[in-house]
Amino acid sequence: MRPEHCATRNHIEVWHARVLPSGPERVRFSTVLRGSWLPILGWCGISCFAYSVYGPFAAVAVGGVFALSFIVGFGLRRRARHSVRCSVYGALGGVLDKSMAGF
């Protein structure tokens, strides 16, 4: 993959597509986060609920599930020869996107 095509709209999935630029251009990290407020709040809410009901180990387990999903997504994107930047953005966007698939 050519470096100028990496970290574009075509390679990053964000839960709310309306915050993305209209064409294939570089996407900033803040854009990835801005389009994912609902999934971020969902992960934080579940983690806080688990902490308040079950204790700190449950919150760590929820964080571990998030981290494991991120690492797997990052590894799959790197294996597909995406750049490190594109892999980080895509893995984060992918985890947040797939976690909200049931809603």
Backbone atoms as SQL, in Angstrom:
CREATE TABLE atoms (id INTEGER PRIMARY KEY, chain TEXT, resi INTEGER, resn TEXT, atom TEXT, x REAL, y REAL, z REAL);
INSERT INTO atoms VALUES
  (1, 'A', 1, 'MET', 'N', 0.843, -1.164, 0.000),
  (2, 'A', 1, 'MET', 'CA', 0.000, 0.000, 0.000),
  (3, 'A', 1, 'MET', 'C', 0.892, 1.232, 0.000),
  (4, 'A', 2, 'ARG', 'N', 0.555, 2.194, -0.825),
  (5, 'A', 2, 'ARG', 'CA', 1.340, 3.414, -0.904),
  (6, 'A', 2, 'ARG', 'C', 1.065, 4.291, 0.311),
  (7, 'A', 3, 'PRO', 'N', 2.105, 4.922, 0.857),
  (8, 'A', 3, 'PRO', 'CA', 1.928, 5.709, 2.085),
  (9, 'A', 3, 'PRO', 'C', 0.923, 6.846, 1.951),
  (10, 'A', 4, 'GLU', 'N', 0.804, 7.448, 0.786),
  (11, 'A', 4, 'GLU', 'CA', -0.132, 8.567, 0.657),
  (12, 'A', 4, 'GLU', 'C', -1.590, 8.129, 0.687),
  (13, 'A', 5, 'HIS', 'N', -1.866, 6.843, 0.490),
  (14, 'A', 5, 'HIS', 'CA', -3.238, 6.353, 0.534),
  (15, 'A', 5, 'HIS', 'C', -3.605, 5.779, 1.894),
  (16, 'A', 6, 'CYS', 'N', -2.641, 5.667, 2.780),
  (17, 'A', 6, 'CYS', 'CA', -2.911, 5.130, 4.098),
  (18, 'A', 6, 'CYS', 'C', -3.463, 6.232, 4.998),
  (19, 'A', 7, 'ALA', 'N', -4.186, 5.860, 6.014),
  (20, 'A', 7, 'ALA', 'CA', -4.842, 6.795, 6.937),
  (21, 'A', 7, 'ALA', 'C', -5.821, 7.686, 6.193),
  (22, 'A', 8, 'THR', 'N', -6.559, 7.100, 5.277),
  (23, 'A', 8, 'THR', 'CA', -7.579, 7.837, 4.542),
  (24, 'A', 8, 'THR', 'C', -8.943, 7.350, 4.949),
  (25, 'A', 9, 'ARG', 'N', -9.940, 7.992, 4.427),
  (26, 'A', 9, 'ARG', 'CA', -11.324, 7.620, 4.695),
  (27, 'A', 9, 'ARG', 'C', -11.602, 6.183, 4.248),
  (28, 'A', 10, 'ASN', 'N', -10.939, 5.726, 3.208),
  (29, 'A', 10, 'ASN', 'CA', -11.186, 4.394, 2.673),
  (30, 'A', 10, 'ASN', 'C', -10.702, 3.289, 3.599),
  (31, 'A', 11, 'HIS', 'N', -9.815, 3.582, 4.522),
  (32, 'A', 11, 'HIS', 'CA', -9.213, 2.543, 5.353),
  (33, 'A', 11, 'HIS', 'C', -9.596, 2.633, 6.818),
  (34, 'A', 12, 'ILE', 'N', -10.371, 3.630, 7.190),
  (35, 'A', 12, 'ILE', 'CA', -10.734, 3.811, 8.594),
  (36, 'A', 12, 'ILE', 'C', -12.243, 3.813, 8.704),
  (37, 'A', 13, 'GLU', 'N', -12.775, 2.928, 9.513),
  (38, 'A', 13, 'GLU', 'CA', -14.206, 2.915, 9.750),
  (39, 'A', 13, 'GLU', 'C', -14.475, 3.557, 11.102),
  (40, 'A', 14, 'VAL', 'N', -15.356, 4.543, 11.113),
  (41, 'A', 14, 'VAL', 'CA', -15.729, 5.230, 12.332),
  (42, 'A', 14, 'VAL', 'C', -17.226, 5.042, 12.500),
  (43, 'A', 15, 'TRP', 'N', -17.680, 4.957, 13.724),
  (44, 'A', 15, 'TRP', 'CA', -19.081, 4.638, 13.960),
  (45, 'A', 15, 'TRP', 'C', -20.017, 5.650, 13.338),
  (46, 'A', 16, 'HIS', 'N', -19.748, 6.941, 13.468),
  (47, 'A', 16, 'HIS', 'CA', -20.547, 7.976, 12.817),
  (48, 'A', 16, 'HIS', 'C', -19.803, 8.449, 11.584),
  (49, 'A', 17, 'ALA', 'N', -20.210, 8.027, 10.409),
  (50, 'A', 17, 'ALA', 'CA', -19.513, 8.386, 9.182),
  (51, 'A', 17, 'ALA', 'C', -19.664, 9.863, 8.849),
  (52, 'A', 18, 'ARG', 'N', -20.634, 10.559, 9.427),
  (53, 'A', 18, 'ARG', 'CA', -20.869, 11.952, 9.054),
  (54, 'A', 18, 'ARG', 'C', -19.763, 12.887, 9.499),
  (55, 'A', 19, 'VAL', 'N', -18.889, 12.490, 10.403),
  (56, 'A', 19, 'VAL', 'CA', -17.805, 13.375, 10.810),
  (57, 'A', 19, 'VAL', 'C', -16.591, 13.234, 9.908),
  (58, 'A', 20, 'LEU', 'N', -16.610, 12.246, 9.028),
  (59, 'A', 20, 'LEU', 'CA', -15.478, 12.049, 8.138),
  (60, 'A', 20, 'LEU', 'C', -15.521, 13.037, 6.977),
  (61, 'A', 21, 'PRO', 'N', -14.366, 13.352, 6.408),
  (62, 'A', 21, 'PRO', 'CA', -14.351, 14.219, 5.232),
  (63, 'A', 21, 'PRO', 'C', -15.083, 13.567, 4.062),
  (64, 'A', 22, 'SER', 'N', -15.438, 14.367, 3.084),
  (65, 'A', 22, 'SER', 'CA', -16.236, 13.862, 1.967),
  (66, 'A', 22, 'SER', 'C', -15.442, 12.982, 1.019),
  (67, 'A', 23, 'GLY', 'N', -14.160, 13.145, 0.933),
  (68, 'A', 23, 'GLY', 'CA', -13.360, 12.364, -0.003),
  (69, 'A', 23, 'GLY', 'C', -12.193, 11.685, 0.685),
  (70, 'A', 24, 'PRO', 'N', -11.373, 10.983, -0.098),
  (71, 'A', 24, 'PRO', 'CA', -10.210, 10.305, 0.487),
  (72, 'A', 24, 'PRO', 'C', -9.114, 11.305, 0.837),
  (73, 'A', 25, 'GLU', 'N', -8.977, 11.603, 2.105),
  (74, 'A', 25, 'GLU', 'CA', -7.934, 12.502, 2.595),
  (75, 'A', 25, 'GLU', 'C', -7.517, 12.040, 3.974),
  (76, 'A', 26, 'ARG', 'N', -6.420, 12.600, 4.447),
  (77, 'A', 26, 'ARG', 'CA', -5.903, 12.196, 5.756),
  (78, 'A', 26, 'ARG', 'C', -6.895, 12.554, 6.852),
  (79, 'A', 27, 'VAL', 'N', -7.022, 11.655, 7.802),
  (80, 'A', 27, 'VAL', 'CA', -7.952, 11.838, 8.911),
  (81, 'A', 27, 'VAL', 'C', -7.131, 11.989, 10.183),
  (82, 'A', 28, 'ARG', 'N', -7.468, 12.995, 10.999),
  (83, 'A', 28, 'ARG', 'CA', -6.772, 13.212, 12.255),
  (84, 'A', 28, 'ARG', 'C', -7.363, 12.315, 13.339),
  (85, 'A', 29, 'PHE', 'N', -6.585, 12.108, 14.397),
  (86, 'A', 29, 'PHE', 'CA', -7.013, 11.265, 15.503),
  (87, 'A', 29, 'PHE', 'C', -8.240, 11.840, 16.197),
  (88, 'A', 30, 'SER', 'N', -8.309, 13.164, 16.290),
  (89, 'A', 30, 'SER', 'CA', -9.476, 13.787, 16.925),
  (90, 'A', 30, 'SER', 'C', -10.757, 13.509, 16.141),
  (91, 'A', 31, 'THR', 'N', -10.653, 13.367, 14.826),
  (92, 'A', 31, 'THR', 'CA', -11.819, 13.037, 14.009),
  (93, 'A', 31, 'THR', 'C', -12.306, 11.629, 14.308),
  (94, 'A', 32, 'VAL', 'N', -11.371, 10.715, 14.509),
  (95, 'A', 32, 'VAL', 'CA', -11.750, 9.339, 14.856),
  (96, 'A', 32, 'VAL', 'C', -12.489, 9.330, 16.192),
  (97, 'A', 33, 'LEU', 'N', -11.981, 10.081, 17.157),
  (98, 'A', 33, 'LEU', 'CA', -12.631, 10.120, 18.475),
  (99, 'A', 33, 'LEU', 'C', -13.955, 10.875, 18.437),
  (100, 'A', 34, 'ARG', 'N', -14.022, 11.956, 17.671),
  (101, 'A', 34, 'ARG', 'CA', -15.260, 12.743, 17.601),
  (102, 'A', 34, 'ARG', 'C', -16.400, 11.923, 17.024),
  (103, 'A', 35, 'GLY', 'N', -16.109, 11.034, 16.119),
  (104, 'A', 35, 'GLY', 'CA', -17.150, 10.209, 15.535),
  (105, 'A', 35, 'GLY', 'C', -17.531, 9.024, 16.379),
  (106, 'A', 36, 'SER', 'N', -16.893, 8.863, 17.522),
  (107, 'A', 36, 'SER', 'CA', -17.095, 7.655, 18.321),
  (108, 'A', 36, 'SER', 'C', -17.487, 7.954, 19.756),
  (109, 'A', 37, 'TRP', 'N', -18.154, 9.040, 20.028),
  (110, 'A', 37, 'TRP', 'CA', -18.505, 9.376, 21.405),
  (111, 'A', 37, 'TRP', 'C', -19.418, 8.348, 22.055),
  (112, 'A', 38, 'LEU', 'N', -20.422, 7.881, 21.340),
  (113, 'A', 38, 'LEU', 'CA', -21.348, 6.916, 21.925),
  (114, 'A', 38, 'LEU', 'C', -20.649, 5.604, 22.295),
  (115, 'A', 39, 'PRO', 'N', -19.839, 5.009, 21.415),
  (116, 'A', 39, 'PRO', 'CA', -19.137, 3.786, 21.836),
  (117, 'A', 39, 'PRO', 'C', -18.145, 4.016, 22.976),
  (118, 'A', 40, 'ILE', 'N', -17.465, 5.166, 22.979),
  (119, 'A', 40, 'ILE', 'CA', -16.524, 5.455, 24.074),
  (120, 'A', 40, 'ILE', 'C', -17.271, 5.551, 25.394),
  (121, 'A', 41, 'LEU', 'N', -18.382, 6.256, 25.380),
  (122, 'A', 41, 'LEU', 'CA', -19.193, 6.360, 26.598),
  (123, 'A', 41, 'LEU', 'C', -19.754, 4.998, 27.017),
  (124, 'A', 42, 'GLY', 'N', -20.074, 4.164, 26.039),
  (125, 'A', 42, 'GLY', 'CA', -20.546, 2.809, 26.347),
  (126, 'A', 42, 'GLY', 'C', -19.483, 1.985, 27.051),
  (127, 'A', 43, 'TRP', 'N', -18.250, 1.991, 26.523),
  (128, 'A', 43, 'TRP', 'CA', -17.161, 1.249, 27.154),
  (129, 'A', 43, 'TRP', 'C', -16.878, 1.788, 28.555),
  (130, 'A', 44, 'CYS', 'N', -16.852, 3.111, 28.699),
  (131, 'A', 44, 'CYS', 'CA', -16.595, 3.711, 30.018),
  (132, 'A', 44, 'CYS', 'C', -17.730, 3.401, 30.992),
  (133, 'A', 45, 'GLY', 'N', -18.969, 3.443, 30.524),
  (134, 'A', 45, 'GLY', 'CA', -20.110, 3.141, 31.378),
  (135, 'A', 45, 'GLY', 'C', -20.114, 1.711, 31.861),
  (136, 'A', 46, 'ILE', 'N', -19.819, 0.784, 30.973),
  (137, 'A', 46, 'ILE', 'CA', -19.754, -0.628, 31.358),
  (138, 'A', 46, 'ILE', 'C', -18.630, -0.855, 32.361),
  (139, 'A', 47, 'SER', 'N', -17.496, -0.215, 32.117),
  (140, 'A', 47, 'SER', 'CA', -16.366, -0.364, 33.029),
  (141, 'A', 47, 'SER', 'C', -16.693, 0.224, 34.413),
  (142, 'A', 48, 'CYS', 'N', -17.321, 1.393, 34.453),
  (143, 'A', 48, 'CYS', 'CA', -17.699, 1.999, 35.742),
  (144, 'A', 48, 'CYS', 'C', -18.752, 1.165, 36.468),
  (145, 'A', 49, 'PHE', 'N', -19.699, 0.632, 35.723),
  (146, 'A', 49, 'PHE', 'CA', -20.711, -0.229, 36.328),
  (147, 'A', 49, 'PHE', 'C', -20.073, -1.488, 36.907),
  (148, 'A', 50, 'ALA', 'N', -19.176, -2.108, 36.145),
  (149, 'A', 50, 'ALA', 'CA', -18.503, -3.311, 36.633),
  (150, 'A', 50, 'ALA', 'C', -17.673, -3.004, 37.873),
  (151, 'A', 51, 'TYR', 'N', -17.048, -1.832, 37.895),
  (152, 'A', 51, 'TYR', 'CA', -16.252, -1.443, 39.066),
  (153, 'A', 51, 'TYR', 'C', -17.138, -1.250, 40.293),
  (154, 'A', 52, 'SER', 'N', -18.263, -0.575, 40.104),
  (155, 'A', 52, 'SER', 'CA', -19.111, -0.295, 41.264),
  (156, 'A', 52, 'SER', 'C', -19.831, -1.533, 41.787),
  (157, 'A', 53, 'VAL', 'N', -20.148, -2.482, 40.917),
  (158, 'A', 53, 'VAL', 'CA', -20.875, -3.675, 41.343),
  (159, 'A', 53, 'VAL', 'C', -19.930, -4.792, 41.777),
  (160, 'A', 54, 'TYR', 'N', -18.888, -5.051, 40.985),
  (161, 'A', 54, 'TYR', 'CA', -18.048, -6.219, 41.226),
  (162, 'A', 54, 'TYR', 'C', -16.669, -5.900, 41.786),
  (163, 'A', 55, 'GLY', 'N', -16.224, -4.662, 41.656),
  (164, 'A', 55, 'GLY', 'CA', -14.909, -4.297, 42.168),
  (165, 'A', 55, 'GLY', 'C', -13.938, -3.976, 41.048),
  (166, 'A', 56, 'PRO', 'N', -12.709, -3.630, 41.434),
  (167, 'A', 56, 'PRO', 'CA', -11.740, -3.170, 40.440),
  (168, 'A', 56, 'PRO', 'C', -11.289, -4.243, 39.448),
  (169, 'A', 57, 'PHE', 'N', -11.319, -5.498, 39.842),
  (170, 'A', 57, 'PHE', 'CA', -10.864, -6.543, 38.926),
  (171, 'A', 57, 'PHE', 'C', -11.798, -6.705, 37.731),
  (172, 'A', 58, 'ALA', 'N', -13.073, -6.466, 37.940),
  (173, 'A', 58, 'ALA', 'CA', -14.022, -6.535, 36.828),
  (174, 'A', 58, 'ALA', 'C', -13.777, -5.404, 35.836),
  (175, 'A', 59, 'ALA', 'N', -13.468, -4.213, 36.345),
  (176, 'A', 59, 'ALA', 'CA', -13.163, -3.091, 35.457),
  (177, 'A', 59, 'ALA', 'C', -11.881, -3.354, 34.676),
  (178, 'A', 60, 'VAL', 'N', -10.912, -3.969, 35.316),
  (179, 'A', 60, 'VAL', 'CA', -9.669, -4.332, 34.628),
  (180, 'A', 60, 'VAL', 'C', -9.960, -5.377, 33.547),
  (181, 'A', 61, 'ALA', 'N', -10.857, -6.305, 33.819),
  (182, 'A', 61, 'ALA', 'CA', -11.224, -7.319, 32.825),
  (183, 'A', 61, 'ALA', 'C', -11.888, -6.673, 31.607),
  (184, 'A', 62, 'VAL', 'N', -12.761, -5.700, 31.828),
  (185, 'A', 62, 'VAL', 'CA', -13.397, -4.994, 30.707),
  (186, 'A', 62, 'VAL', 'C', -12.342, -4.243, 29.908),
  (187, 'A', 63, 'GLY', 'N', -11.416, -3.585, 30.594),
  (188, 'A', 63, 'GLY', 'CA', -10.314, -2.903, 29.906),
  (189, 'A', 63, 'GLY', 'C', -9.433, -3.874, 29.146),
  (190, 'A', 64, 'GLY', 'N', -9.247, -5.060, 29.693),
  (191, 'A', 64, 'GLY', 'CA', -8.464, -6.085, 29.000),
  (192, 'A', 64, 'GLY', 'C', -9.129, -6.572, 27.728),
  (193, 'A', 65, 'VAL', 'N', -10.447, -6.706, 27.760),
  (194, 'A', 65, 'VAL', 'CA', -11.179, -7.101, 26.554),
  (195, 'A', 65, 'VAL', 'C', -11.018, -6.026, 25.482),
  (196, 'A', 66, 'PHE', 'N', -11.123, -4.756, 25.883),
  (197, 'A', 66, 'PHE', 'CA', -10.929, -3.661, 24.928),
  (198, 'A', 66, 'PHE', 'C', -9.512, -3.686, 24.363),
  (199, 'A', 67, 'ALA', 'N', -8.511, -3.838, 25.242),
  (200, 'A', 67, 'ALA', 'CA', -7.115, -3.853, 24.798),
  (201, 'A', 67, 'ALA', 'C', -6.835, -5.038, 23.881),
  (202, 'A', 68, 'LEU', 'N', -7.370, -6.201, 24.210),
  (203, 'A', 68, 'LEU', 'CA', -7.168, -7.376, 23.366),
  (204, 'A', 68, 'LEU', 'C', -7.790, -7.175, 21.989),
  (205, 'A', 69, 'SER', 'N', -8.980, -6.611, 21.943),
  (206, 'A', 69, 'SER', 'CA', -9.629, -6.335, 20.656),
  (207, 'A', 69, 'SER', 'C', -8.819, -5.340, 19.839),
  (208, 'A', 70, 'PHE', 'N', -8.283, -4.326, 20.498),
  (209, 'A', 70, 'PHE', 'CA', -7.458, -3.332, 19.821),
  (210, 'A', 70, 'PHE', 'C', -6.188, -3.970, 19.267),
  (211, 'A', 71, 'ILE', 'N', -5.528, -4.796, 20.057),
  (212, 'A', 71, 'ILE', 'CA', -4.278, -5.429, 19.629),
  (213, 'A', 71, 'ILE', 'C', -4.510, -6.359, 18.454),
  (214, 'A', 72, 'VAL', 'N', -5.594, -7.125, 18.485),
  (215, 'A', 72, 'VAL', 'CA', -5.903, -8.018, 17.358),
  (216, 'A', 72, 'VAL', 'C', -6.184, -7.203, 16.094),
  (217, 'A', 73, 'GLY', 'N', -6.969, -6.138, 16.214),
  (218, 'A', 73, 'GLY', 'CA', -7.248, -5.286, 15.062),
  (219, 'A', 73, 'GLY', 'C', -5.996, -4.637, 14.514),
  (220, 'A', 74, 'PHE', 'N', -5.122, -4.172, 15.409),
  (221, 'A', 74, 'PHE', 'CA', -3.862, -3.562, 14.984),
  (222, 'A', 74, 'PHE', 'C', -2.998, -4.580, 14.240),
  (223, 'A', 75, 'GLY', 'N', -2.898, -5.781, 14.791),
  (224, 'A', 75, 'GLY', 'CA', -2.098, -6.821, 14.150),
  (225, 'A', 75, 'GLY', 'C', -2.623, -7.216, 12.782),
  (226, 'A', 76, 'LEU', 'N', -3.925, -7.321, 12.644),
  (227, 'A', 76, 'LEU', 'CA', -4.503, -7.663, 11.348),
  (228, 'A', 76, 'LEU', 'C', -4.254, -6.581, 10.308),
  (229, 'A', 77, 'ARG', 'N', -4.318, -5.328, 10.726),
  (230, 'A', 77, 'ARG', 'CA', -4.060, -4.237, 9.789),
  (231, 'A', 77, 'ARG', 'C', -2.587, -4.154, 9.416),
  (232, 'A', 78, 'ARG', 'N', -1.708, -4.400, 10.369),
  (233, 'A', 78, 'ARG', 'CA', -0.270, -4.394, 10.043),
  (234, 'A', 78, 'ARG', 'C', 0.070, -5.552, 9.109),
  (235, 'A', 79, 'ARG', 'N', -0.578, -6.697, 9.312),
  (236, 'A', 79, 'ARG', 'CA', -0.347, -7.835, 8.434),
  (237, 'A', 79, 'ARG', 'C', -0.807, -7.531, 7.006),
  (238, 'A', 80, 'ALA', 'N', -1.832, -6.678, 6.878),
  (239, 'A', 80, 'ALA', 'CA', -2.323, -6.277, 5.561),
  (240, 'A', 80, 'ALA', 'C', -1.497, -5.128, 4.978),
  (241, 'A', 81, 'ARG', 'N', -0.371, -4.822, 5.611),
  (242, 'A', 81, 'ARG', 'CA', 0.597, -3.824, 5.158),
  (243, 'A', 81, 'ARG', 'C', 0.102, -2.383, 5.225),
  (244, 'A', 82, 'HIS', 'N', -0.744, -2.084, 6.213),
  (245, 'A', 82, 'HIS', 'CA', -1.114, -0.695, 6.471),
  (246, 'A', 82, 'HIS', 'C', 0.010, -0.053, 7.274),
  (247, 'A', 83, 'SER', 'N', 0.091, 1.259, 7.254),
  (248, 'A', 83, 'SER', 'CA', 1.089, 1.950, 8.057),
  (249, 'A', 83, 'SER', 'C', 0.716, 1.847, 9.537),
  (250, 'A', 84, 'VAL', 'N', 1.643, 2.201, 10.405),
  (251, 'A', 84, 'VAL', 'CA', 1.382, 2.139, 11.839),
  (252, 'A', 84, 'VAL', 'C', 0.258, 3.110, 12.202),
  (253, 'A', 85, 'ARG', 'N', 0.301, 4.318, 11.643),
  (254, 'A', 85, 'ARG', 'CA', -0.729, 5.314, 11.923),
  (255, 'A', 85, 'ARG', 'C', -2.099, 4.816, 11.482),
  (256, 'A', 86, 'CYS', 'N', -2.192, 4.296, 10.288),
  (257, 'A', 86, 'CYS', 'CA', -3.454, 3.782, 9.773),
  (258, 'A', 86, 'CYS', 'C', -3.918, 2.593, 10.612),
  (259, 'A', 87, 'SER', 'N', -2.987, 1.773, 11.053),
  (260, 'A', 87, 'SER', 'CA', -3.348, 0.613, 11.864),
  (261, 'A', 87, 'SER', 'C', -3.905, 1.025, 13.222),
  (262, 'A', 88, 'VAL', 'N', -3.318, 2.040, 13.842),
  (263, 'A', 88, 'VAL', 'CA', -3.813, 2.510, 15.136),
  (264, 'A', 88, 'VAL', 'C', -5.211, 3.098, 14.984),
  (265, 'A', 89, 'TYR', 'N', -5.370, 3.996, 14.010),
  (266, 'A', 89, 'TYR', 'CA', -6.676, 4.622, 13.788),
  (267, 'A', 89, 'TYR', 'C', -7.724, 3.582, 13.418),
  (268, 'A', 90, 'GLY', 'N', -7.369, 2.692, 12.527),
  (269, 'A', 90, 'GLY', 'CA', -8.316, 1.672, 12.078),
  (270, 'A', 90, 'GLY', 'C', -8.680, 0.688, 13.162),
  (271, 'A', 91, 'ALA', 'N', -7.691, 0.310, 13.994),
  (272, 'A', 91, 'ALA', 'CA', -7.972, -0.625, 15.083),
  (273, 'A', 91, 'ALA', 'C', -8.899, 0.011, 16.113),
  (274, 'A', 92, 'LEU', 'N', -8.637, 1.266, 16.472),
  (275, 'A', 92, 'LEU', 'CA', -9.501, 1.947, 17.423),
  (276, 'A', 92, 'LEU', 'C', -10.904, 2.129, 16.852),
  (277, 'A', 93, 'GLY', 'N', -10.988, 2.609, 15.626),
  (278, 'A', 93, 'GLY', 'CA', -12.296, 2.773, 14.984),
  (279, 'A', 93, 'GLY', 'C', -13.022, 1.455, 14.828),
  (280, 'A', 94, 'GLY', 'N', -12.286, 0.399, 14.511),
  (281, 'A', 94, 'GLY', 'CA', -12.897, -0.920, 14.337),
  (282, 'A', 94, 'GLY', 'C', -13.455, -1.476, 15.634),
  (283, 'A', 95, 'VAL', 'N', -12.701, -1.335, 16.725),
  (284, 'A', 95, 'VAL', 'CA', -13.186, -1.826, 18.024),
  (285, 'A', 95, 'VAL', 'C', -14.441, -1.068, 18.432),
  (286, 'A', 96, 'LEU', 'N', -14.414, 0.240, 18.281),
  (287, 'A', 96, 'LEU', 'CA', -15.568, 1.038, 18.667),
  (288, 'A', 96, 'LEU', 'C', -16.751, 0.758, 17.758),
  (289, 'A', 97, 'ASP', 'N', -16.507, 0.542, 16.473),
  (290, 'A', 97, 'ASP', 'CA', -17.574, 0.248, 15.530),
  (291, 'A', 97, 'ASP', 'C', -18.199, -1.110, 15.811),
  (292, 'A', 98, 'LYS', 'N', -17.376, -2.130, 15.982),
  (293, 'A', 98, 'LYS', 'CA', -17.901, -3.479, 16.193),
  (294, 'A', 98, 'LYS', 'C', -18.552, -3.646, 17.549),
  (295, 'A', 99, 'SER', 'N', -18.111, -2.876, 18.555),
  (296, 'A', 99, 'SER', 'CA', -18.737, -2.993, 19.866),
  (297, 'A', 99, 'SER', 'C', -20.140, -2.426, 19.881),
  (298, 'A', 100, 'MET', 'N', -20.479, -1.554, 18.965),
  (299, 'A', 100, 'MET', 'CA', -21.810, -0.961, 18.903),
  (300, 'A', 100, 'MET', 'C', -22.697, -1.651, 17.866),
  (301, 'A', 101, 'ALA', 'N', -22.248, -2.748, 17.306),
  (302, 'A', 101, 'ALA', 'CA', -22.998, -3.430, 16.257),
  (303, 'A', 101, 'ALA', 'C', -24.360, -3.927, 16.747),
  (304, 'A', 102, 'GLY', 'N', -24.471, -4.258, 18.021),
  (305, 'A', 102, 'GLY', 'CA', -25.729, -4.757, 18.561),
  (306, 'A', 102, 'GLY', 'C', -26.778, -3.682, 18.796),
  (307, 'A', 103, 'PHE', 'N', -26.362, -2.430, 18.772),
  (308, 'A', 103, 'PHE', 'CA', -27.295, -1.338, 19.011),
  (309, 'A', 103, 'PHE', 'C', -27.787, -0.823, 17.700);
